[in-house]
Short mmCIF file of C-alpha atoms in Angstrom, two decimals:
data_model
loop_
_atom_site.label_atom_id
_atom_site.label_comp_id
_atom_site.label_asym_id
_atom_site.label_seq_id
_atom_site.Cartn_x
_atom_site.Cartn_y
_atom_site.Cartn_z
CA MET Z 1 3.26 -48.67 114.03
CA LYS Z 2 0.63 -49.69 111.53
CA ILE Z 3 1.04 -53.23 109.96
CA LEU Z 4 -0.75 -54.91 107.03
CA GLN Z 5 -0.15 -58.51 106.05
CA ALA Z 6 -0.87 -60.66 103.17
CA ILE Z 7 -0.29 -64.15 101.65
CA LYS Z 8 -0.18 -65.07 98.05
CA MET Z 9 -0.73 -68.58 96.98
CA LYS Z 10 0.39 -69.90 93.51
CA GLY Z 11 -1.94 -68.55 90.73
CA SER Z 12 -3.79 -66.20 92.95
CA THR Z 13 -3.59 -62.54 94.14
CA PHE Z 14 -2.63 -61.49 97.48
CA ASN Z 15 -5.04 -62.21 100.33
CA PHE Z 16 -4.92 -59.52 103.14
CA ILE Z 17 -5.41 -60.56 106.70
CA GLN Z 18 -6.40 -57.17 107.79
CA ASP Z 19 -8.60 -54.59 105.90
CA LEU Z 20 -6.56 -52.84 103.30
CA GLN Z 21 -5.75 -49.26 103.95
CA VAL Z 22 -3.46 -46.72 102.87
CA LEU Z 23 -0.06 -46.57 104.75
CA LYS Z 24 2.40 -43.69 104.57
CA ASN Z 25 5.88 -44.43 103.35
CA PRO Z 26 5.69 -48.07 104.35
CA LEU Z 27 8.61 -50.52 104.54
CA VAL Z 28 7.18 -53.68 102.58
CA LEU Z 29 8.94 -56.94 103.15
CA VAL Z 30 8.18 -59.62 100.67
CA PHE Z 31 9.52 -63.18 101.54
CA GLY Z 32 8.67 -65.97 99.26
CA ASN Z 33 9.19 -69.09 97.09
CA ARG Z 34 12.02 -68.59 94.58
CA TYR Z 35 10.02 -69.64 91.36
CA MET Z 36 7.10 -67.30 92.54
CA LEU Z 37 9.58 -64.17 93.04
CA GLN Z 38 10.97 -64.96 89.39
CA ASP Z 39 7.63 -64.17 88.09
CA LYS Z 40 7.87 -60.84 86.26
CA ASP Z 41 4.41 -59.85 87.20
CA LEU Z 42 5.05 -60.17 91.05
CA TYR Z 43 7.06 -56.86 91.47
CA ARG Z 44 4.37 -54.87 89.41
CA GLU Z 45 1.52 -56.56 91.63
CA VAL Z 46 3.33 -55.37 94.98
CA ARG Z 47 4.07 -51.92 93.39
CA THR Z 48 0.48 -51.42 92.42
CA LEU Z 49 -0.73 -52.34 95.95
CA PHE Z 50 1.99 -49.95 97.56
CA PRO Z 51 2.82 -47.18 95.03
CA ASN Z 52 4.79 -45.34 97.72
CA GLY Z 53 6.42 -48.38 99.34
CA HIS Z 54 9.91 -49.32 100.10
CA ILE Z 55 9.82 -52.97 98.87
CA VAL Z 56 12.42 -55.49 99.94
CA PHE Z 57 12.24 -59.03 98.44
CA GLY Z 58 13.99 -62.09 99.39
CA THR Z 59 13.76 -65.74 98.42
CA THR Z 60 13.16 -68.46 101.03
CA SER Z 61 13.22 -72.04 102.17
CA GLY Z 62 9.90 -71.51 103.77
CA GLU Z 63 7.54 -68.50 104.59
CA ILE Z 64 6.65 -67.53 108.15
CA MET Z 65 3.37 -65.65 108.99
CA ASP Z 66 1.57 -65.54 112.31
CA ALA Z 67 1.88 -69.08 113.68
CA ASN Z 68 2.08 -70.72 110.29
CA VAL Z 69 4.80 -72.10 108.15
CA TYR Z 70 4.18 -72.21 104.40
CA ASP Z 71 5.87 -73.59 101.28
CA GLY Z 72 5.39 -72.34 97.76
CA THR Z 73 3.95 -68.96 98.93
CA VAL Z 74 4.84 -65.28 99.10
CA VAL Z 75 4.08 -63.52 102.48
CA LEU Z 76 3.97 -59.72 102.59
CA THR Z 77 4.24 -57.29 105.45
CA ALA Z 78 3.91 -53.62 105.14
CA ILE Z 79 4.90 -51.50 108.01
CA GLU Z 80 4.07 -47.72 108.63
CA PHE Z 81 6.35 -46.32 111.35
CA GLU Z 82 4.71 -43.53 112.99
CA LYS Z 83 7.47 -42.20 115.28
CA SER Z 84 10.56 -43.30 113.56
CA THR Z 85 12.19 -43.68 110.14
CA PHE Z 86 14.08 -45.97 108.09
CA LEU Z 87 16.48 -46.07 105.20
CA VAL Z 88 17.14 -48.89 102.70
CA LYS Z 89 20.35 -49.49 100.74
CA ALA Z 90 21.44 -52.30 98.56
CA LYS Z 91 24.62 -53.61 96.79
CA ASN Z 92 25.55 -56.44 94.50
CA VAL Z 93 28.38 -58.93 95.01
CA VAL Z 94 29.31 -58.78 91.41
CA ASP Z 95 30.14 -55.11 91.73
CA PHE Z 96 32.66 -56.03 94.32
CA GLY Z 97 34.35 -59.20 92.72
CA ASN Z 98 32.81 -61.18 95.23
CA ASP Z 99 34.75 -59.48 98.01
CA ASP Z 100 31.97 -59.57 100.60
CA LYS Z 101 33.90 -57.83 103.39
CA SER Z 102 34.37 -54.75 100.95
CA LEU Z 103 30.65 -54.95 100.08
CA GLY Z 104 29.59 -54.95 103.79
CA GLN Z 105 32.11 -52.10 104.57
CA GLN Z 106 30.69 -49.90 101.75
CA LEU Z 107 27.02 -50.69 102.72
CA MET Z 108 27.59 -49.70 106.15
CA SER Z 109 29.16 -46.40 104.92
CA GLU Z 110 25.93 -45.28 103.35
CA PHE Z 111 24.24 -45.11 106.42
CA SER Z 112 24.59 -42.12 108.91
CA GLN Z 113 24.98 -43.50 112.31
CA GLU Z 114 23.50 -40.47 114.27
CA GLY Z 115 20.28 -41.91 115.65
CA LEU Z 116 20.64 -45.46 113.92
CA GLN Z 117 19.24 -48.07 116.21
CA HIS Z 118 19.48 -51.27 114.23
CA LEU Z 119 20.66 -52.68 110.79
CA PHE Z 120 18.60 -55.57 109.32
CA ILE Z 121 20.07 -57.40 106.36
CA VAL Z 122 18.43 -59.51 103.65
CA SER Z 123 21.36 -61.06 101.69
CA GLU Z 124 21.50 -63.36 98.80
CA GLY Z 125 22.37 -66.83 100.06
CA SER Z 126 23.95 -68.58 97.26
CA SER Z 127 27.36 -67.39 96.89
CA VAL Z 128 28.07 -64.79 99.71
CA ASN Z 129 30.37 -65.49 102.44
CA GLY Z 130 28.10 -64.32 105.26
CA SER Z 131 31.03 -64.09 107.88
CA ALA Z 132 33.04 -61.73 105.54
CA LEU Z 133 29.97 -59.68 104.91
CA ILE Z 134 29.14 -59.27 108.67
CA HIS Z 135 32.86 -58.36 109.26
CA GLY Z 136 32.85 -55.65 106.66
CA VAL Z 137 29.64 -54.20 108.10
CA GLU Z 138 31.10 -54.32 111.74
CA ILE Z 139 34.43 -52.57 110.88
CA ASN Z 140 32.80 -49.06 111.09
CA LYS Z 141 29.41 -49.80 112.78
CA LEU Z 142 29.07 -48.33 116.35
CA CYS Z 143 28.64 -50.95 119.07
CA LYS Z 144 25.46 -49.34 119.96
CA VAL Z 145 23.93 -50.07 116.72
CA GLY Z 146 22.28 -53.62 116.54
CA LEU Z 147 22.62 -56.00 113.59
CA SER Z 148 20.64 -58.99 112.63
CA GLY Z 149 19.28 -60.63 109.56
CA GLY Z 150 19.51 -63.65 107.23
CA LEU Z 151 20.72 -65.30 104.06
CA CYS Z 152 17.98 -65.90 101.49
CA GLY Z 153 16.86 -69.50 100.88
CA ASP Z 154 15.83 -71.67 97.81
CA ASP Z 155 14.04 -74.53 99.64
CA ASP Z 156 16.45 -77.40 99.77
CA ARG Z 157 17.67 -76.96 96.00
CA PHE Z 158 20.68 -74.83 96.87
CA GLU Z 159 20.56 -73.41 93.24
CA LEU Z 160 19.44 -69.80 93.19
CA THR Z 161 18.69 -67.13 95.74
CA LEU Z 162 17.19 -63.59 95.03
CA SER Z 163 16.80 -60.45 96.74
CA SER Z 164 16.27 -56.82 95.82
CA TYR Z 165 15.11 -53.27 96.85
CA ASN Z 166 12.46 -51.42 94.71
CA GLU Z 167 13.18 -53.54 91.65
CA PRO Z 168 12.30 -57.20 90.57
CA PRO Z 169 14.33 -59.78 92.69
CA LYS Z 170 17.73 -60.77 91.17
CA GLU Z 171 20.89 -62.63 92.08
CA GLY Z 172 23.83 -61.18 94.14
CA GLN Z 173 21.96 -58.45 95.94
CA VAL Z 174 22.48 -57.67 99.49
CA VAL Z 175 19.88 -55.39 101.13
CA ALA Z 176 20.38 -53.57 104.36
CA ILE Z 177 17.49 -51.69 106.33
CA GLY Z 178 18.62 -49.03 108.89
CA PHE Z 179 16.11 -48.09 111.58
CA TYR Z 180 16.34 -44.58 113.07
CA GLY Z 181 14.45 -43.04 116.03
CA ASP Z 182 14.65 -42.63 119.86
CA THR Z 183 11.22 -44.15 120.49
CA LEU Z 184 12.23 -47.55 118.67
CA GLU Z 185 13.10 -50.37 120.88
CA ILE Z 186 14.71 -53.18 118.85
CA THR Z 187 16.00 -56.39 120.34
CA SER Z 188 17.55 -59.54 118.70
CA ALA Z 189 18.68 -62.94 119.80
CA ASN Z 190 19.22 -66.38 118.52
CA PHE Z 191 19.67 -70.03 119.90
CA GLY Z 192 20.03 -73.47 118.34
CA GLY Z 193 19.29 -76.53 120.37
CA TRP Z 194 21.73 -78.73 118.61
CA THR Z 195 24.22 -81.07 120.46
CA ALA Z 196 27.84 -82.12 119.46
CA PHE Z 197 28.64 -85.66 119.29
CA GLY Z 198 31.57 -88.01 117.93
CA PRO Z 199 35.41 -87.09 118.02
CA GLU Z 200 36.68 -83.62 117.96
CA ARG Z 201 38.90 -82.92 114.85
CA ILE Z 202 41.27 -80.05 114.03
CA ILE Z 203 40.81 -78.10 110.78
CA THR Z 204 44.10 -78.37 109.14
CA LYS Z 205 43.39 -76.86 105.68
CA SER Z 206 40.84 -74.23 104.70
CA LYS Z 207 40.41 -71.05 102.90
CA ASP Z 208 37.77 -68.58 104.14
CA ASN Z 209 34.39 -70.58 104.07
CA ILE Z 210 35.94 -73.63 102.21
CA LEU Z 211 36.87 -76.73 104.28
CA TYR Z 212 39.50 -78.85 102.82
CA GLU Z 213 41.15 -81.09 105.52
CA LEU Z 214 40.40 -82.43 109.14
CA ASP Z 215 43.46 -83.86 111.03
CA GLY Z 216 45.41 -84.05 107.62
CA LYS Z 217 42.59 -85.96 105.89
CA PRO Z 218 40.35 -84.75 103.14
CA ALA Z 219 37.26 -83.33 105.06
CA LEU Z 220 34.65 -84.50 102.51
CA ASP Z 221 35.65 -88.16 102.68
CA LEU Z 222 35.44 -88.12 106.31
CA TYR Z 223 32.14 -86.37 106.25
CA LYS Z 224 30.53 -89.03 103.67
CA LYS Z 225 31.89 -91.76 105.98
CA TYR Z 226 29.86 -90.48 108.82
CA LEU Z 227 26.71 -90.03 106.66
CA GLY Z 228 27.00 -93.44 105.26
CA ASN Z 229 24.02 -94.18 103.02
CA LYS Z 230 22.88 -90.45 103.30
CA ALA Z 231 26.09 -89.27 101.69
CA SER Z 232 24.28 -89.83 98.18
CA GLU Z 233 21.78 -87.06 99.25
CA LEU Z 234 24.61 -84.33 99.59
CA PRO Z 235 24.33 -81.42 100.07
CA LYS Z 236 20.72 -81.75 101.24
CA SER Z 237 21.55 -84.49 103.80
CA ALA Z 238 24.30 -82.33 105.30
CA LEU Z 239 21.47 -80.03 106.85
CA LEU Z 240 20.76 -82.72 109.33
CA TYR Z 241 24.25 -83.02 110.39
CA PRO Z 242 25.84 -79.45 110.75
CA LEU Z 243 29.27 -78.74 112.33
CA SER Z 244 30.10 -77.32 115.64
CA VAL Z 245 33.24 -74.99 114.77
CA ARG Z 246 35.02 -73.64 117.84
CA THR Z 247 37.66 -71.06 116.72
CA GLN Z 248 40.80 -70.21 118.81
CA GLY Z 249 39.92 -67.33 121.33
CA ASP Z 250 36.17 -67.78 121.06
CA SER Z 251 34.24 -68.81 123.97
CA GLU Z 252 31.12 -70.00 121.97
CA PRO Z 253 31.29 -72.45 119.16
CA ILE Z 254 29.51 -71.42 115.70
CA VAL Z 255 27.30 -73.87 113.95
CA ARG Z 256 28.15 -74.18 110.33
CA THR Z 257 26.03 -75.68 107.61
CA ILE Z 258 27.34 -77.23 104.55
CA LEU Z 259 25.79 -75.28 101.46
CA ASN Z 260 27.57 -77.30 98.84
CA ILE Z 261 30.20 -79.70 98.07
CA ASP Z 262 33.28 -79.65 95.48
CA GLU Z 263 34.03 -83.25 94.43
CA LEU Z 264 36.77 -82.32 92.23
CA GLU Z 265 38.55 -80.39 95.29
CA ASN Z 266 37.26 -82.96 97.82
CA ALA Z 267 36.19 -80.08 99.67
CA MET Z 268 33.07 -78.59 101.56
CA ILE Z 269 31.59 -75.15 101.07
CA LEU Z 270 30.01 -73.69 104.13
CA ALA Z 271 27.88 -70.61 104.85
CA GLY Z 272 30.55 -68.72 106.84
CA ASP Z 273 34.29 -68.91 107.72
CA VAL Z 274 35.98 -72.02 109.07
CA PRO Z 275 39.35 -70.93 110.22
CA GLU Z 276 42.33 -73.43 110.29
CA ARG Z 277 43.07 -74.65 113.86
CA SER Z 278 39.63 -74.57 114.62
CA LYS Z 279 37.99 -77.72 116.59
CA VAL Z 280 35.11 -79.35 114.71
CA GLN Z 281 32.51 -81.95 115.77
CA LEU Z 282 29.44 -83.27 114.19
CA MET Z 283 26.09 -82.02 115.44
CA MET Z 284 22.63 -83.53 115.57
CA SER Z 285 19.04 -82.47 117.17
CA THR Z 286 15.57 -83.66 117.85
CA VAL Z 287 12.19 -82.03 117.34
CA ASP Z 288 11.92 -81.26 121.05
CA ASP Z 289 15.39 -79.81 121.28
CA ILE Z 290 14.79 -77.43 118.25
CA ALA Z 291 11.36 -76.19 119.62
CA ASN Z 292 13.11 -75.60 123.08
CA GLY Z 293 15.78 -73.72 121.45
CA ALA Z 294 13.22 -71.39 119.73
CA ASN Z 295 11.54 -70.77 123.28
CA LEU Z 296 14.98 -69.88 124.61
CA ALA Z 297 15.88 -67.41 121.73
CA ALA Z 298 12.60 -65.57 122.49
CA LYS Z 299 13.17 -65.54 126.14
CA ILE Z 300 16.69 -63.89 125.48
CA ALA Z 301 15.15 -61.19 123.03
CA MET Z 302 12.52 -60.45 125.53
CA ARG Z 303 14.74 -60.33 128.68
CA ASN Z 304 15.59 -56.62 128.74
CA ARG Z 305 12.78 -55.21 126.85
CA LYS Z 306 10.71 -52.23 128.27
CA ASN Z 307 7.74 -52.50 125.75
CA LYS Z 308 5.80 -55.44 124.33
CA PRO Z 309 6.93 -56.00 120.68
CA GLU Z 310 4.55 -54.95 117.84
CA LEU Z 311 6.53 -56.79 115.04
CA ALA Z 312 8.67 -59.78 115.03
CA LEU Z 313 10.99 -60.92 112.20
CA LEU Z 314 11.97 -64.46 112.51
CA VAL Z 315 14.78 -66.04 110.37
CA SER Z 316 15.12 -69.76 111.05
CA CYS Z 317 17.38 -72.31 109.39
CA ILE Z 318 16.28 -74.82 106.82
CA GLY Z 319 18.05 -77.45 108.59
CA ARG Z 320 15.54 -77.01 111.62
CA LYS Z 321 12.61 -77.26 109.05
CA LEU Z 322 13.92 -80.58 107.67
CA VAL Z 323 14.43 -81.95 111.14
CA MET Z 324 10.95 -80.80 112.28
CA ASP Z 325 8.99 -81.61 109.19
CA GLN Z 326 5.39 -81.86 109.87
CA ARG Z 327 6.01 -80.17 113.29
CA THR Z 328 7.89 -77.14 112.01
CA GLU Z 329 5.09 -74.82 113.17
CA GLU Z 330 5.86 -75.88 116.87
CA GLU Z 331 9.14 -73.65 116.84
CA VAL Z 332 7.06 -70.58 115.76
CA GLU Z 333 4.47 -71.42 118.45
CA GLU Z 334 7.11 -71.52 121.07
CA VAL Z 335 8.17 -68.00 120.05
CA ILE Z 336 4.65 -66.81 120.30
CA SER Z 337 4.17 -68.23 123.63
CA VAL Z 338 7.05 -66.18 125.10
CA ILE Z 339 6.59 -62.76 123.09
CA GLY Z 340 2.70 -62.73 123.42
CA PRO Z 341 0.10 -62.95 120.85
CA SER Z 342 -0.20 -59.20 119.95
CA ALA Z 343 2.99 -59.00 117.90
CA LYS Z 344 2.69 -59.43 114.14
CA ILE Z 345 5.10 -62.17 112.77
CA THR Z 346 6.76 -62.60 109.69
CA GLY Z 347 10.07 -64.20 108.48
CA PHE Z 348 11.62 -66.69 106.31
CA TYR Z 349 13.48 -70.09 106.49
CA SER Z 350 17.13 -69.27 105.50
CA TYR Z 351 20.77 -70.54 104.53
CA GLY Z 352 22.16 -68.47 107.40
CA GLU Z 353 21.10 -66.24 110.24
CA MET Z 354 22.87 -63.10 111.74
CA ALA Z 355 22.72 -62.10 115.28
CA PRO Z 356 25.00 -61.44 118.26
CA PHE Z 357 25.43 -64.12 121.00
CA GLU Z 358 23.68 -63.47 124.25
CA GLY Z 359 25.63 -60.76 126.07
CA GLN Z 360 27.89 -59.77 123.21
CA GLU Z 361 27.63 -56.86 120.90
CA THR Z 362 29.46 -58.18 117.79
CA CYS Z 363 27.22 -59.92 115.26
CA LYS Z 364 28.04 -63.35 113.90
CA LEU Z 365 26.70 -65.55 111.14
CA HIS Z 366 24.93 -68.69 112.56
CA ASN Z 367 23.38 -71.62 111.03
CA GLN Z 368 20.76 -73.93 112.53
CA THR Z 369 19.42 -71.39 114.90
CA MET Z 370 16.01 -69.46 115.38
CA THR Z 371 16.96 -65.85 115.09
CA LEU Z 372 14.45 -63.13 115.87
CA THR Z 373 14.35 -59.26 115.93
CA LEU Z 374 11.53 -57.60 117.91
CA PHE Z 375 10.29 -54.05 117.26
CA SER Z 376 8.24 -51.50 119.05
CA GLU Z 377 8.09 -47.66 118.78
#
């Protein structure tokens, strides 16, 4: 595995960390600030650098490279796989009438599962229901095939997210990268570090990822009451107080971030499904708890590995970044302390993370977690 990495600041060209070399058929991951990815010259610039590259773009709520977290930049990681192969496919939510489950099912059908080790998804994060997308992918995916990824971000604006494969970034795109090869070792894990508090309430009215009522009362009114003065800063302030959602039949609660609010319907739009009869509590966290959560996520990902990782893709939630503020890099440092200094690290802050719970095979949509996917060949 050969890896090149570069960073682009506003108004400058890409600055490569390693000496620039020609890579054969590279996978090129480009994560960056939405305004910079909207620049029409960016795609041409990356294509010139990697004329034979398979280029995947995704907007972020912060960029990760090595032990650093950036804002307002573009980070690039180009990977040449020497013993394995990959395949990239993309679909748009508009072509499926926003039926995200069908999109996921169709996307999965385009990958031969013979020799398929893992699927990594970079999805638009503005309108997609991540739970439905994952459900669609999981319908026909074999259990032995891993699944992880994230929903693109837009800082804390929640206005517009973009992604693409081999074309300029655009709205509504869901990109999947399939990794093939017997020599590949890919592991993924996630962990949060958030604590539930306050009364437990029952979801009495919801539809998919829209929450209307808790205990028969308007959910948005109740949430605003808890937030107090911070209610005027919604939806941004909601990132500091996500919801713990325990669905019937599930042993582990799922953390759900509120992506937007609907004042007219008095409802809250979340990143993933919130089924009726689920039990809900507010959550909060501290800088130390979040850093410890990242450390534990890395330990879970490393637990059964045979080889040291050469590449680490990190997807962490924007809510964690808002809590940690000036200390955000500490969670990346915690990951490095576990996986070792030799792995190249890239990733982004997101509106949602995809990975299975520890010990489970089925992927879930998470919020407020550090999710990492480790590669070696």
